[in-house]
């Protein structure tokens, strides 16, 4: 009898141990597939100001992708541009660097667009033709096409002039049919072209804040996307417990997850980056948000916005945006269009994000530190 109990105990132990190992293996596999990404803009160093700008932008894109590889990401988000030559360069160089691409298509960046989307005509055909040029020429080279950016904000009703409205699942926010219809028509054209000419590619859309119900409308109108990207810029608010009128909402878990689509944090950063010179706070905000969404188990990718600061072309040399994880430096060259720029030092946020990626899948054990002047380290928490 004693031997039977020992055998039974060992059998149960082996089953439990095997289940734990299997669960951990699946968990580690899923985490190994996680999309660690960054937004890249080949124009951030002002290449369009220079003579032979196509060659200059090509070289700047190579610098950006080298920096992305140093960061350790496996994905990049990049905007499609008006120039077919620039788009070809973006797609081919990203592939050469072994990075997966999310290519963002926007109405204003299509060569056939005329004015704003609310003023343009033949929107379905224009969306179709714009996407066909990309999907037809580069089939198999773009992993995801993101159609439009932050459609929630683009369709949100701001005043009575935006009537008629349709409601939102959270709070009192409303959407405008007047804004939605032209955008949906253009998006449907782009959606159909991608499905036809690059059927293996996936399609993403993006939103922000608490504006959810526009996704229901898109699905109802035949735009059955594969992924939802969520843009999040906040220093203090909790993305898993957004406070609206005294009630907390978990937008990720209770709402976005119900669509059965991939969910990404498609853009995140401190709202002003380190514009005030506080790169520590920028890094802190990025770390806290990524840790929160990663540990939720609800997201399959994070894309920080963005890789580098960028120059405001044609303006004063000191006027740059500061959203990047790496600085840019004015290099004392100038022509009639403005200053030239080059890559500068990485910020603290670059190192923190780099460490986060290296710690995958053990992010919950990561205790970040800031590198200050390359010597001193100070705890984040």
mmCIF file of C-alpha atoms in Angstrom:
data_model
loop_
_atom_site.group_PDB
_atom_site.id
_atom_site.type_symbol
_atom_site.label_atom_id
_atom_site.label_comp_id
_atom_site.label_asym_id
_atom_site.label_seq_id
_atom_site.Cartn_x
_atom_site.Cartn_y
_atom_site.Cartn_z
ATOM 1 C CA UNK A 1 0.000 0.000 0.000
ATOM 2 C CA UNK A 2 2.834 2.372 0.895
ATOM 3 C CA UNK A 3 4.550 1.731 -2.454
ATOM 4 C CA UNK A 4 1.294 2.407 -4.320
ATOM 5 C CA UNK A 5 0.967 5.756 -2.532
ATOM 6 C CA UNK A 6 4.542 6.645 -3.470
ATOM 7 C CA UNK A 7 3.912 5.738 -7.097
ATOM 8 C CA UNK A 8 0.653 7.702 -7.129
ATOM 9 C CA UNK A 9 2.373 10.719 -5.562
ATOM 10 C CA UNK A 10 5.181 10.595 -8.126
ATOM 11 C CA UNK A 11 2.686 10.294 -10.973
ATOM 12 C CA UNK A 12 0.730 13.309 -9.747
ATOM 13 C CA UNK A 13 3.985 15.234 -9.230
ATOM 14 C CA UNK A 14 5.151 14.473 -12.758
ATOM 15 C CA UNK A 15 1.790 15.574 -14.212
ATOM 16 C CA UNK A 16 1.820 18.835 -12.254
ATOM 17 C CA UNK A 17 5.471 19.518 -13.083
ATOM 18 C CA UNK A 18 4.835 18.753 -16.747
ATOM 19 C CA UNK A 19 1.857 21.134 -16.775
ATOM 20 C CA UNK A 20 3.927 23.896 -15.205
ATOM 21 C CA UNK A 21 6.751 23.390 -17.698
ATOM 22 C CA UNK A 22 4.268 23.358 -20.590
ATOM 23 C CA UNK A 23 2.566 26.531 -19.327
ATOM 24 C CA UNK A 24 5.896 28.307 -18.885
ATOM 25 C CA UNK A 25 7.032 27.157 -22.342
ATOM 26 C CA UNK A 26 3.880 28.547 -23.936
ATOM 27 C CA UNK A 27 4.217 31.747 -21.932
ATOM 28 C CA UNK A 28 7.870 32.185 -22.938
ATOM 29 C CA UNK A 29 7.038 31.445 -26.574
ATOM 30 C CA UNK A 30 4.267 34.054 -26.578
ATOM 31 C CA UNK A 31 6.556 36.591 -24.942
ATOM 32 C CA UNK A 32 9.281 35.829 -27.488
ATOM 33 C CA UNK A 33 6.794 36.829 -30.207
ATOM 34 C CA UNK A 34 6.146 40.188 -28.542
ATOM 35 C CA UNK A 35 6.470 43.187 -30.857
ATOM 36 C CA UNK A 36 9.036 45.583 -29.425
ATOM 37 C CA UNK A 37 8.872 48.599 -31.690
ATOM 38 C CA UNK A 38 9.739 52.249 -32.307
ATOM 39 C CA UNK A 39 8.428 54.958 -34.608
ATOM 40 C CA UNK A 40 11.034 56.100 -37.148
ATOM 41 C CA UNK A 41 10.952 59.174 -39.390
ATOM 42 C CA UNK A 42 13.713 59.446 -42.019
ATOM 43 C CA UNK A 43 13.003 63.187 -42.320
ATOM 44 C CA UNK A 44 13.889 63.996 -38.688
ATOM 45 C CA UNK A 45 17.403 65.133 -39.598
ATOM 46 C CA UNK A 46 16.125 67.559 -42.227
ATOM 47 C CA UNK A 47 17.159 65.630 -45.339
ATOM 48 C CA UNK A 48 14.450 67.274 -47.436
ATOM 49 C CA UNK A 49 16.302 70.578 -47.042
ATOM 50 C CA UNK A 50 19.375 69.340 -48.857
ATOM 51 C CA UNK A 51 20.378 68.994 -52.461
ATOM 52 C CA UNK A 52 20.004 65.418 -53.730
ATOM 53 C CA UNK A 53 17.477 64.953 -50.959
ATOM 54 C CA UNK A 54 16.534 61.405 -52.041
ATOM 55 C CA UNK A 55 20.105 60.219 -51.465
ATOM 56 C CA UNK A 56 20.343 62.225 -48.257
ATOM 57 C CA UNK A 57 17.069 60.784 -46.910
ATOM 58 C CA UNK A 58 18.285 57.319 -47.843
ATOM 59 C CA UNK A 59 21.430 57.799 -45.780
ATOM 60 C CA UNK A 60 19.445 59.242 -42.878
ATOM 61 C CA UNK A 61 17.094 56.231 -42.956
ATOM 62 C CA UNK A 62 20.092 53.922 -42.711
ATOM 63 C CA UNK A 63 21.318 55.878 -39.662
ATOM 64 C CA UNK A 64 17.867 55.589 -38.090
ATOM 65 C CA UNK A 65 17.661 51.850 -38.667
ATOM 66 C CA UNK A 66 21.162 51.323 -37.276
ATOM 67 C CA UNK A 67 20.015 53.194 -34.174
ATOM 68 C CA UNK A 68 16.849 51.072 -33.987
ATOM 69 C CA UNK A 69 18.950 47.912 -34.113
ATOM 70 C CA UNK A 70 21.139 49.279 -31.326
ATOM 71 C CA UNK A 71 17.982 49.860 -29.298
ATOM 72 C CA UNK A 72 17.048 46.217 -29.766
ATOM 73 C CA UNK A 73 13.577 46.543 -31.287
ATOM 74 C CA UNK A 74 12.316 44.006 -33.800
ATOM 75 C CA UNK A 75 9.612 46.233 -35.350
ATOM 76 C CA UNK A 76 9.399 49.790 -36.680
ATOM 77 C CA UNK A 77 6.424 51.999 -37.490
ATOM 78 C CA UNK A 78 7.009 54.385 -40.377
ATOM 79 C CA UNK A 79 4.713 56.705 -42.348
ATOM 80 C CA UNK A 80 4.266 56.117 -46.048
ATOM 81 C CA UNK A 81 5.142 59.332 -47.868
ATOM 82 C CA UNK A 82 4.115 61.198 -51.028
ATOM 83 C CA UNK A 83 7.251 60.118 -52.872
ATOM 84 C CA UNK A 84 7.217 56.587 -54.370
ATOM 85 C CA UNK A 85 11.019 56.632 -54.232
ATOM 86 C CA UNK A 86 10.984 57.354 -50.505
ATOM 87 C CA UNK A 87 8.450 54.573 -49.875
ATOM 88 C CA UNK A 88 10.567 52.099 -51.844
ATOM 89 C CA UNK A 89 13.615 53.094 -49.832
ATOM 90 C CA UNK A 90 11.791 52.756 -46.493
ATOM 91 C CA UNK A 91 10.437 49.318 -47.289
ATOM 92 C CA UNK A 92 13.621 47.894 -48.811
ATOM 93 C CA UNK A 93 15.993 49.240 -46.141
ATOM 94 C CA UNK A 94 13.768 48.009 -43.309
ATOM 95 C CA UNK A 95 13.827 44.555 -44.856
ATOM 96 C CA UNK A 96 17.630 44.651 -45.245
ATOM 97 C CA UNK A 97 17.990 45.395 -41.534
ATOM 98 C CA UNK A 98 15.830 42.398 -40.632
ATOM 99 C CA UNK A 99 13.126 44.531 -39.032
ATOM 100 C CA UNK A 100 9.380 44.021 -39.418
ATOM 101 C CA UNK A 101 7.426 46.994 -40.742
ATOM 102 C CA UNK A 102 4.170 48.660 -39.803
ATOM 103 C CA UNK A 103 3.543 51.114 -42.650
ATOM 104 C CA UNK A 104 1.131 53.930 -41.809
ATOM 105 C CA UNK A 105 -1.098 55.165 -44.638
ATOM 106 C CA UNK A 106 -2.809 58.528 -44.251
ATOM 107 C CA UNK A 107 -5.041 60.403 -46.679
ATOM 108 C CA UNK A 108 -2.836 63.491 -46.772
ATOM 109 C CA UNK A 109 0.242 61.426 -47.607
ATOM 110 C CA UNK A 110 -1.276 59.968 -50.772
ATOM 111 C CA UNK A 111 -0.277 61.634 -54.026
ATOM 112 C CA UNK A 112 -3.871 61.580 -55.274
ATOM 113 C CA UNK A 113 -5.347 63.441 -52.275
ATOM 114 C CA UNK A 114 -6.769 66.918 -52.766
ATOM 115 C CA UNK A 115 -7.178 69.102 -49.699
ATOM 116 C CA UNK A 116 -8.593 67.708 -46.474
ATOM 117 C CA UNK A 117 -10.486 64.452 -46.443
ATOM 118 C CA UNK A 118 -13.752 66.272 -45.806
ATOM 119 C CA UNK A 119 -13.250 68.295 -49.012
ATOM 120 C CA UNK A 120 -11.890 65.548 -51.265
ATOM 121 C CA UNK A 121 -13.945 63.591 -53.829
ATOM 122 C CA UNK A 122 -14.026 59.953 -55.014
ATOM 123 C CA UNK A 123 -12.634 58.870 -51.678
ATOM 124 C CA UNK A 124 -13.166 55.126 -52.081
ATOM 125 C CA UNK A 125 -11.261 55.035 -55.366
ATOM 126 C CA UNK A 126 -8.517 57.286 -54.053
ATOM 127 C CA UNK A 127 -8.039 55.079 -51.005
ATOM 128 C CA UNK A 128 -8.001 52.003 -53.218
ATOM 129 C CA UNK A 129 -5.477 53.471 -55.680
ATOM 130 C CA UNK A 130 -3.189 54.772 -52.943
ATOM 131 C CA UNK A 131 -3.061 51.388 -51.205
ATOM 132 C CA UNK A 132 -2.763 49.525 -54.511
ATOM 133 C CA UNK A 133 0.449 51.401 -55.336
ATOM 134 C CA UNK A 134 2.005 50.155 -52.097
ATOM 135 C CA UNK A 135 0.453 46.707 -51.786
ATOM 136 C CA UNK A 136 0.815 45.950 -55.480
ATOM 137 C CA UNK A 137 4.484 46.917 -55.681
ATOM 138 C CA UNK A 138 5.642 45.613 -52.314
ATOM 139 C CA UNK A 139 3.509 42.533 -51.637
ATOM 140 C CA UNK A 140 5.091 40.331 -48.996
ATOM 141 C CA UNK A 141 7.421 43.065 -47.709
ATOM 142 C CA UNK A 142 5.060 44.934 -45.358
ATOM 143 C CA UNK A 143 3.884 42.986 -42.308
ATOM 144 C CA UNK A 144 1.097 45.412 -41.324
ATOM 145 C CA UNK A 145 -0.508 48.360 -43.018
ATOM 146 C CA UNK A 146 -1.958 50.805 -40.525
ATOM 147 C CA UNK A 147 -4.814 52.600 -42.283
ATOM 148 C CA UNK A 148 -5.101 56.180 -40.966
ATOM 149 C CA UNK A 149 -3.848 57.223 -37.537
ATOM 150 C CA UNK A 150 -5.834 57.757 -34.356
ATOM 151 C CA UNK A 151 -9.214 57.525 -36.062
ATOM 152 C CA UNK A 152 -10.901 58.071 -32.713
ATOM 153 C CA UNK A 153 -9.722 61.686 -32.587
ATOM 154 C CA UNK A 154 -10.393 62.257 -36.273
ATOM 155 C CA UNK A 155 -14.046 61.246 -35.867
ATOM 156 C CA UNK A 156 -14.782 62.627 -32.394
ATOM 157 C CA UNK A 157 -17.583 65.171 -32.203
ATOM 158 C CA UNK A 158 -16.399 68.484 -30.761
ATOM 159 C CA UNK A 159 -19.481 70.658 -31.125
ATOM 160 C CA UNK A 160 -23.109 70.677 -32.275
ATOM 161 C CA UNK A 161 -21.856 71.515 -35.758
ATOM 162 C CA UNK A 162 -20.593 67.908 -35.979
ATOM 163 C CA UNK A 163 -24.105 66.426 -35.852
ATOM 164 C CA UNK A 164 -25.452 63.826 -36.386
ATOM 165 C CA UNK A 165 -23.719 61.888 -33.611
ATOM 166 C CA UNK A 166 -23.239 58.298 -32.581
ATOM 167 C CA UNK A 167 -22.331 57.405 -29.035
ATOM 168 C CA UNK A 168 -19.364 55.852 -27.240
ATOM 169 C CA UNK A 169 -19.352 52.919 -24.829
ATOM 170 C CA UNK A 170 -17.532 54.914 -22.153
ATOM 171 C CA UNK A 171 -18.504 58.288 -20.713
ATOM 172 C CA UNK A 172 -20.326 61.001 -22.639
ATOM 173 C CA UNK A 173 -18.022 61.265 -25.635
ATOM 174 C CA UNK A 174 -19.669 61.193 -29.070
ATOM 175 C CA UNK A 175 -18.571 60.586 -32.646
ATOM 176 C CA UNK A 176 -19.559 62.656 -35.664
ATOM 177 C CA UNK A 177 -21.176 60.949 -38.649
ATOM 178 C CA UNK A 178 -20.083 63.939 -40.696
ATOM 179 C CA UNK A 179 -16.440 63.208 -39.872
ATOM 180 C CA UNK A 180 -16.746 59.429 -39.886
ATOM 181 C CA UNK A 181 -18.283 58.902 -43.322
ATOM 182 C CA UNK A 182 -15.509 60.373 -45.520
ATOM 183 C CA UNK A 183 -12.771 58.736 -43.462
ATOM 184 C CA UNK A 184 -14.518 55.353 -43.523
ATOM 185 C CA UNK A 185 -15.046 55.589 -47.295
ATOM 186 C CA UNK A 186 -11.348 56.286 -47.920
ATOM 187 C CA UNK A 187 -10.305 53.579 -45.446
ATOM 188 C CA UNK A 188 -12.597 51.009 -47.080
ATOM 189 C CA UNK A 189 -10.951 51.630 -50.450
ATOM 190 C CA UNK A 190 -7.498 51.180 -48.915
ATOM 191 C CA UNK A 191 -8.657 48.090 -46.997
ATOM 192 C CA UNK A 192 -10.036 46.405 -50.110
ATOM 193 C CA UNK A 193 -6.874 47.097 -52.120
ATOM 194 C CA UNK A 194 -4.585 45.662 -49.435
ATOM 195 C CA UNK A 195 -6.695 42.521 -49.078
ATOM 196 C CA UNK A 196 -6.627 42.094 -52.872
ATOM 197 C CA UNK A 197 -3.007 42.887 -53.715
ATOM 198 C CA UNK A 198 -1.145 41.858 -50.537
ATOM 199 C CA UNK A 199 -3.423 39.238 -48.951
ATOM 200 C CA UNK A 200 -0.816 37.947 -46.487
ATOM 201 C CA UNK A 201 -0.323 41.389 -44.961
ATOM 202 C CA UNK A 202 -2.313 42.329 -41.898
ATOM 203 C CA UNK A 203 -4.199 45.557 -41.260
ATOM 204 C CA UNK A 204 -4.138 47.734 -38.157
ATOM 205 C CA UNK A 205 -6.139 50.753 -37.022
ATOM 206 C CA UNK A 206 -5.457 52.998 -34.051
ATOM 207 C CA UNK A 207 -7.266 55.064 -31.457
ATOM 208 C CA UNK A 208 -6.734 56.811 -28.148
ATOM 209 C CA UNK A 209 -8.220 57.913 -24.812
ATOM 210 C CA UNK A 210 -11.574 56.165 -24.172
ATOM 211 C CA UNK A 211 -12.945 56.408 -27.711
ATOM 212 C CA UNK A 212 -13.915 52.831 -28.505
ATOM 213 C CA UNK A 213 -17.143 52.645 -30.494
ATOM 214 C CA UNK A 214 -15.681 53.805 -33.803
ATOM 215 C CA UNK A 215 -14.172 50.305 -34.084
ATOM 216 C CA UNK A 216 -17.640 48.741 -33.972
ATOM 217 C CA UNK A 217 -18.692 50.970 -36.835
ATOM 218 C CA UNK A 218 -15.661 50.049 -38.924
ATOM 219 C CA UNK A 219 -16.339 46.326 -38.497
ATOM 220 C CA UNK A 220 -20.032 46.894 -39.265
ATOM 221 C CA UNK A 221 -19.010 48.714 -42.468
ATOM 222 C CA UNK A 222 -16.758 45.906 -43.692
ATOM 223 C CA UNK A 223 -13.333 46.975 -42.404
ATOM 224 C CA UNK A 224 -12.418 43.854 -40.435
ATOM 225 C CA UNK A 225 -8.953 44.838 -39.234
ATOM 226 C CA UNK A 226 -6.471 42.510 -37.540
ATOM 227 C CA UNK A 227 -4.980 44.749 -34.854
ATOM 228 C CA UNK A 228 -5.924 47.750 -32.717
ATOM 229 C CA UNK A 229 -3.160 50.166 -31.794
ATOM 230 C CA UNK A 230 -3.703 52.377 -28.750
ATOM 231 C CA UNK A 231 -1.907 55.712 -28.431
ATOM 232 C CA UNK A 232 -1.160 56.652 -24.831
ATOM 233 C CA UNK A 233 0.558 59.821 -23.642
ATOM 234 C CA UNK A 234 0.138 60.390 -19.922
ATOM 235 C CA UNK A 235 2.329 60.968 -16.891
ATOM 236 C CA UNK A 236 -0.059 60.226 -14.039
ATOM 237 C CA UNK A 237 -3.124 58.387 -15.354
ATOM 238 C CA UNK A 238 -3.370 54.614 -15.234
ATOM 239 C CA UNK A 239 -4.098 53.044 -18.608
ATOM 240 C CA UNK A 240 -5.722 50.108 -16.795
ATOM 241 C CA UNK A 241 -7.891 52.317 -14.576
ATOM 242 C CA UNK A 242 -8.872 55.500 -16.411
ATOM 243 C CA UNK A 243 -11.035 57.715 -14.179
ATOM 244 C CA UNK A 244 -14.111 59.123 -15.941
ATOM 245 C CA UNK A 245 -16.747 60.877 -13.820
ATOM 246 C CA UNK A 246 -15.639 59.032 -10.705
ATOM 247 C CA UNK A 247 -15.651 55.579 -12.304
ATOM 248 C CA UNK A 248 -12.536 53.673 -13.305
ATOM 249 C CA UNK A 249 -12.355 51.991 -16.717
ATOM 250 C CA UNK A 250 -9.902 49.349 -17.877
ATOM 251 C CA UNK A 251 -9.926 50.253 -21.572
ATOM 252 C CA UNK A 252 -7.486 47.488 -22.464
ATOM 253 C CA UNK A 253 -9.006 44.615 -20.552
ATOM 254 C CA UNK A 254 -12.710 45.394 -20.470
ATOM 255 C CA UNK A 255 -13.148 46.953 -23.903
ATOM 256 C CA UNK A 256 -10.368 46.553 -26.477
ATOM 257 C CA UNK A 257 -9.826 42.876 -25.596
ATOM 258 C CA UNK A 258 -13.461 42.073 -26.431
ATOM 259 C CA UNK A 259 -12.870 42.644 -30.155
ATOM 260 C CA UNK A 260 -10.730 39.524 -30.413
ATOM 261 C CA UNK A 261 -7.984 41.423 -32.252
ATOM 262 C CA UNK A 262 -4.321 41.952 -31.507
ATOM 263 C CA UNK A 263 -3.830 44.929 -29.216
ATOM 264 C CA UNK A 264 -0.736 47.112 -29.311
ATOM 265 C CA UNK A 265 0.410 50.159 -27.483
ATOM 266 C CA UNK A 266 1.040 51.831 -30.835
ATOM 267 C CA UNK A 267 2.404 55.102 -29.464
ATOM 268 C CA UNK A 268 3.565 55.986 -25.995
ATOM 269 C CA UNK A 269 5.800 58.591 -24.382
ATOM 270 C CA UNK A 270 5.717 61.328 -21.808
ATOM 271 C CA UNK A 271 3.420 63.989 -23.360
ATOM 272 C CA UNK A 272 6.255 66.498 -23.867
ATOM 273 C CA UNK A 273 9.105 64.013 -24.111
ATOM 274 C CA UNK A 274 11.987 65.739 -22.335
ATOM 275 C CA UNK A 275 11.200 69.208 -23.672
ATOM 276 C CA UNK A 276 11.714 70.625 -20.173
ATOM 277 C CA UNK A 277 15.093 68.904 -19.957
ATOM 278 C CA UNK A 278 13.811 66.213 -17.617
ATOM 279 C CA UNK A 279 14.849 63.063 -19.446
ATOM 280 C CA UNK A 280 14.529 61.116 -16.194
ATOM 281 C CA UNK A 281 10.799 61.806 -16.064
ATOM 282 C CA UNK A 282 10.477 60.832 -19.731
ATOM 283 C CA UNK A 283 12.148 57.496 -19.044
ATOM 284 C CA UNK A 284 10.093 56.971 -15.910
ATOM 285 C CA UNK A 285 6.820 57.507 -17.766
ATOM 286 C CA UNK A 286 7.791 55.166 -20.596
ATOM 287 C CA UNK A 287 8.861 52.443 -18.146
ATOM 288 C CA UNK A 288 5.729 52.605 -16.007
ATOM 289 C CA UNK A 289 3.345 52.500 -18.954
ATOM 290 C CA UNK A 290 5.136 49.644 -20.704
ATOM 291 C CA UNK A 291 5.346 47.585 -17.513
ATOM 292 C CA UNK A 292 1.651 48.098 -16.831
ATOM 293 C CA UNK A 293 0.462 46.988 -20.271
ATOM 294 C CA UNK A 294 3.029 44.189 -20.654
ATOM 295 C CA UNK A 295 2.066 42.570 -17.375
ATOM 296 C CA UNK A 296 -1.632 42.824 -18.251
ATOM 297 C CA UNK A 297 -1.173 40.056 -20.802
ATOM 298 C CA UNK A 298 -3.584 41.930 -23.078
ATOM 299 C CA UNK A 299 -1.116 43.451 -25.524
ATOM 300 C CA UNK A 300 1.123 41.817 -28.113
ATOM 301 C CA UNK A 301 3.258 44.825 -28.937
ATOM 302 C CA UNK A 302 4.621 48.183 -27.758
ATOM 303 C CA UNK A 303 5.834 50.972 -30.054
ATOM 304 C CA UNK A 304 7.455 53.961 -28.380
ATOM 305 C CA UNK A 305 7.019 57.299 -30.149
ATOM 306 C CA UNK A 306 9.725 57.957 -31.241
ATOM 307 C CA UNK A 307 13.354 57.138 -32.043
ATOM 308 C CA UNK A 308 14.830 60.641 -32.405
ATOM 309 C CA UNK A 309 13.980 64.237 -31.765
ATOM 310 C CA UNK A 310 13.205 66.077 -34.979
ATOM 311 C CA UNK A 311 13.987 69.461 -36.448
ATOM 312 C CA UNK A 312 11.230 71.927 -37.232
ATOM 313 C CA UNK A 313 12.289 72.505 -40.821
ATOM 314 C CA UNK A 314 12.966 76.104 -41.769
ATOM 315 C CA UNK A 315 12.693 77.461 -38.231
ATOM 316 C CA UNK A 316 15.189 78.632 -35.650
ATOM 317 C CA UNK A 317 18.007 76.166 -35.062
ATOM 318 C CA UNK A 318 17.042 75.728 -31.415
ATOM 319 C CA UNK A 319 13.445 74.785 -32.156
ATOM 320 C CA UNK A 320 13.178 71.024 -32.158
ATOM 321 C CA UNK A 321 10.641 68.601 -30.811
ATOM 322 C CA UNK A 322 11.889 66.517 -27.889
ATOM 323 C CA UNK A 323 9.815 63.339 -28.121
ATOM 324 C CA UNK A 324 12.722 61.140 -29.216
ATOM 325 C CA UNK A 325 14.826 58.641 -27.300
ATOM 326 C CA UNK A 326 17.915 60.120 -28.981
ATOM 327 C CA UNK A 327 18.893 63.749 -29.449
ATOM 328 C CA UNK A 328 19.744 65.519 -32.686
ATOM 329 C CA UNK A 329 22.428 68.175 -33.064
ATOM 330 C CA UNK A 330 22.636 71.121 -35.432
ATOM 331 C CA UNK A 331 25.809 70.622 -37.454
ATOM 332 C CA UNK A 332 26.563 74.223 -38.486
ATOM 333 C CA UNK A 333 25.472 73.752 -42.082
ATOM 334 C CA UNK A 334 22.568 75.715 -43.471
ATOM 335 C CA UNK A 335 20.936 76.603 -46.751
ATOM 336 C CA UNK A 336 17.937 78.737 -47.651
ATOM 337 C CA UNK A 337 15.561 76.041 -46.369
ATOM 338 C CA UNK A 338 17.026 75.732 -42.891
ATOM 339 C CA UNK A 339 19.634 73.973 -40.768
ATOM 340 C CA UNK A 340 21.115 70.483 -41.149
ATOM 341 C CA UNK A 341 21.132 68.012 -38.284
ATOM 342 C CA UNK A 342 22.873 64.853 -37.162
ATOM 343 C CA UNK A 343 22.250 62.188 -34.557
ATOM 344 C CA UNK A 344 23.295 63.085 -31.025
ATOM 345 C CA UNK A 345 23.494 61.225 -27.736
ATOM 346 C CA UNK A 346 20.972 58.680 -26.553
ATOM 347 C CA UNK A 347 18.722 59.797 -23.701
ATOM 348 C CA UNK A 348 18.033 57.914 -20.482
ATOM 349 C CA UNK A 349 14.797 56.606 -21.987
ATOM 350 C CA UNK A 350 16.781 54.891 -24.747
ATOM 351 C CA UNK A 351 18.773 52.910 -22.177
ATOM 352 C CA UNK A 352 15.699 52.082 -20.122
ATOM 353 C CA UNK A 353 13.743 50.845 -23.153
ATOM 354 C CA UNK A 354 16.803 48.914 -24.305
ATOM 355 C CA UNK A 355 16.967 47.198 -20.909
ATOM 356 C CA UNK A 356 13.240 46.467 -20.932
ATOM 357 C CA UNK A 357 13.598 44.668 -24.263
ATOM 358 C CA UNK A 358 16.607 42.687 -23.025
ATOM 359 C CA UNK A 359 14.705 41.647 -19.892
ATOM 360 C CA UNK A 360 11.839 40.140 -21.904
ATOM 361 C CA UNK A 361 10.288 37.808 -20.765
ATOM 362 C CA UNK A 362 11.360 38.634 -17.194
ATOM 363 C CA UNK A 363 10.221 42.239 -17.154
ATOM 364 C CA UNK A 364 8.400 41.861 -13.829
ATOM 365 C CA UNK A 365 11.785 41.392 -12.109
ATOM 366 C CA UNK A 366 13.406 44.411 -13.753
ATOM 367 C CA UNK A 367 14.426 47.237 -11.429
ATOM 368 C CA UNK A 368 15.491 50.085 -13.720
ATOM 369 C CA UNK A 369 18.254 52.544 -12.984
ATOM 370 C CA UNK A 370 19.164 55.727 -14.769
ATOM 371 C CA UNK A 371 22.624 56.260 -16.171
ATOM 372 C CA UNK A 372 23.554 59.855 -15.433
ATOM 373 C CA UNK A 373 26.611 61.303 -17.198
ATOM 374 C CA UNK A 374 27.704 57.721 -17.855
ATOM 375 C CA UNK A 375 28.797 57.296 -14.224
ATOM 376 C CA UNK A 376 26.187 57.904 -11.540
ATOM 377 C CA UNK A 377 23.135 55.659 -11.230
ATOM 378 C CA UNK A 378 19.959 56.618 -9.404
ATOM 379 C CA UNK A 379 16.970 54.413 -8.739
ATOM 380 C CA UNK A 380 13.836 55.093 -10.729
ATOM 381 C CA UNK A 381 11.449 54.160 -7.966
#
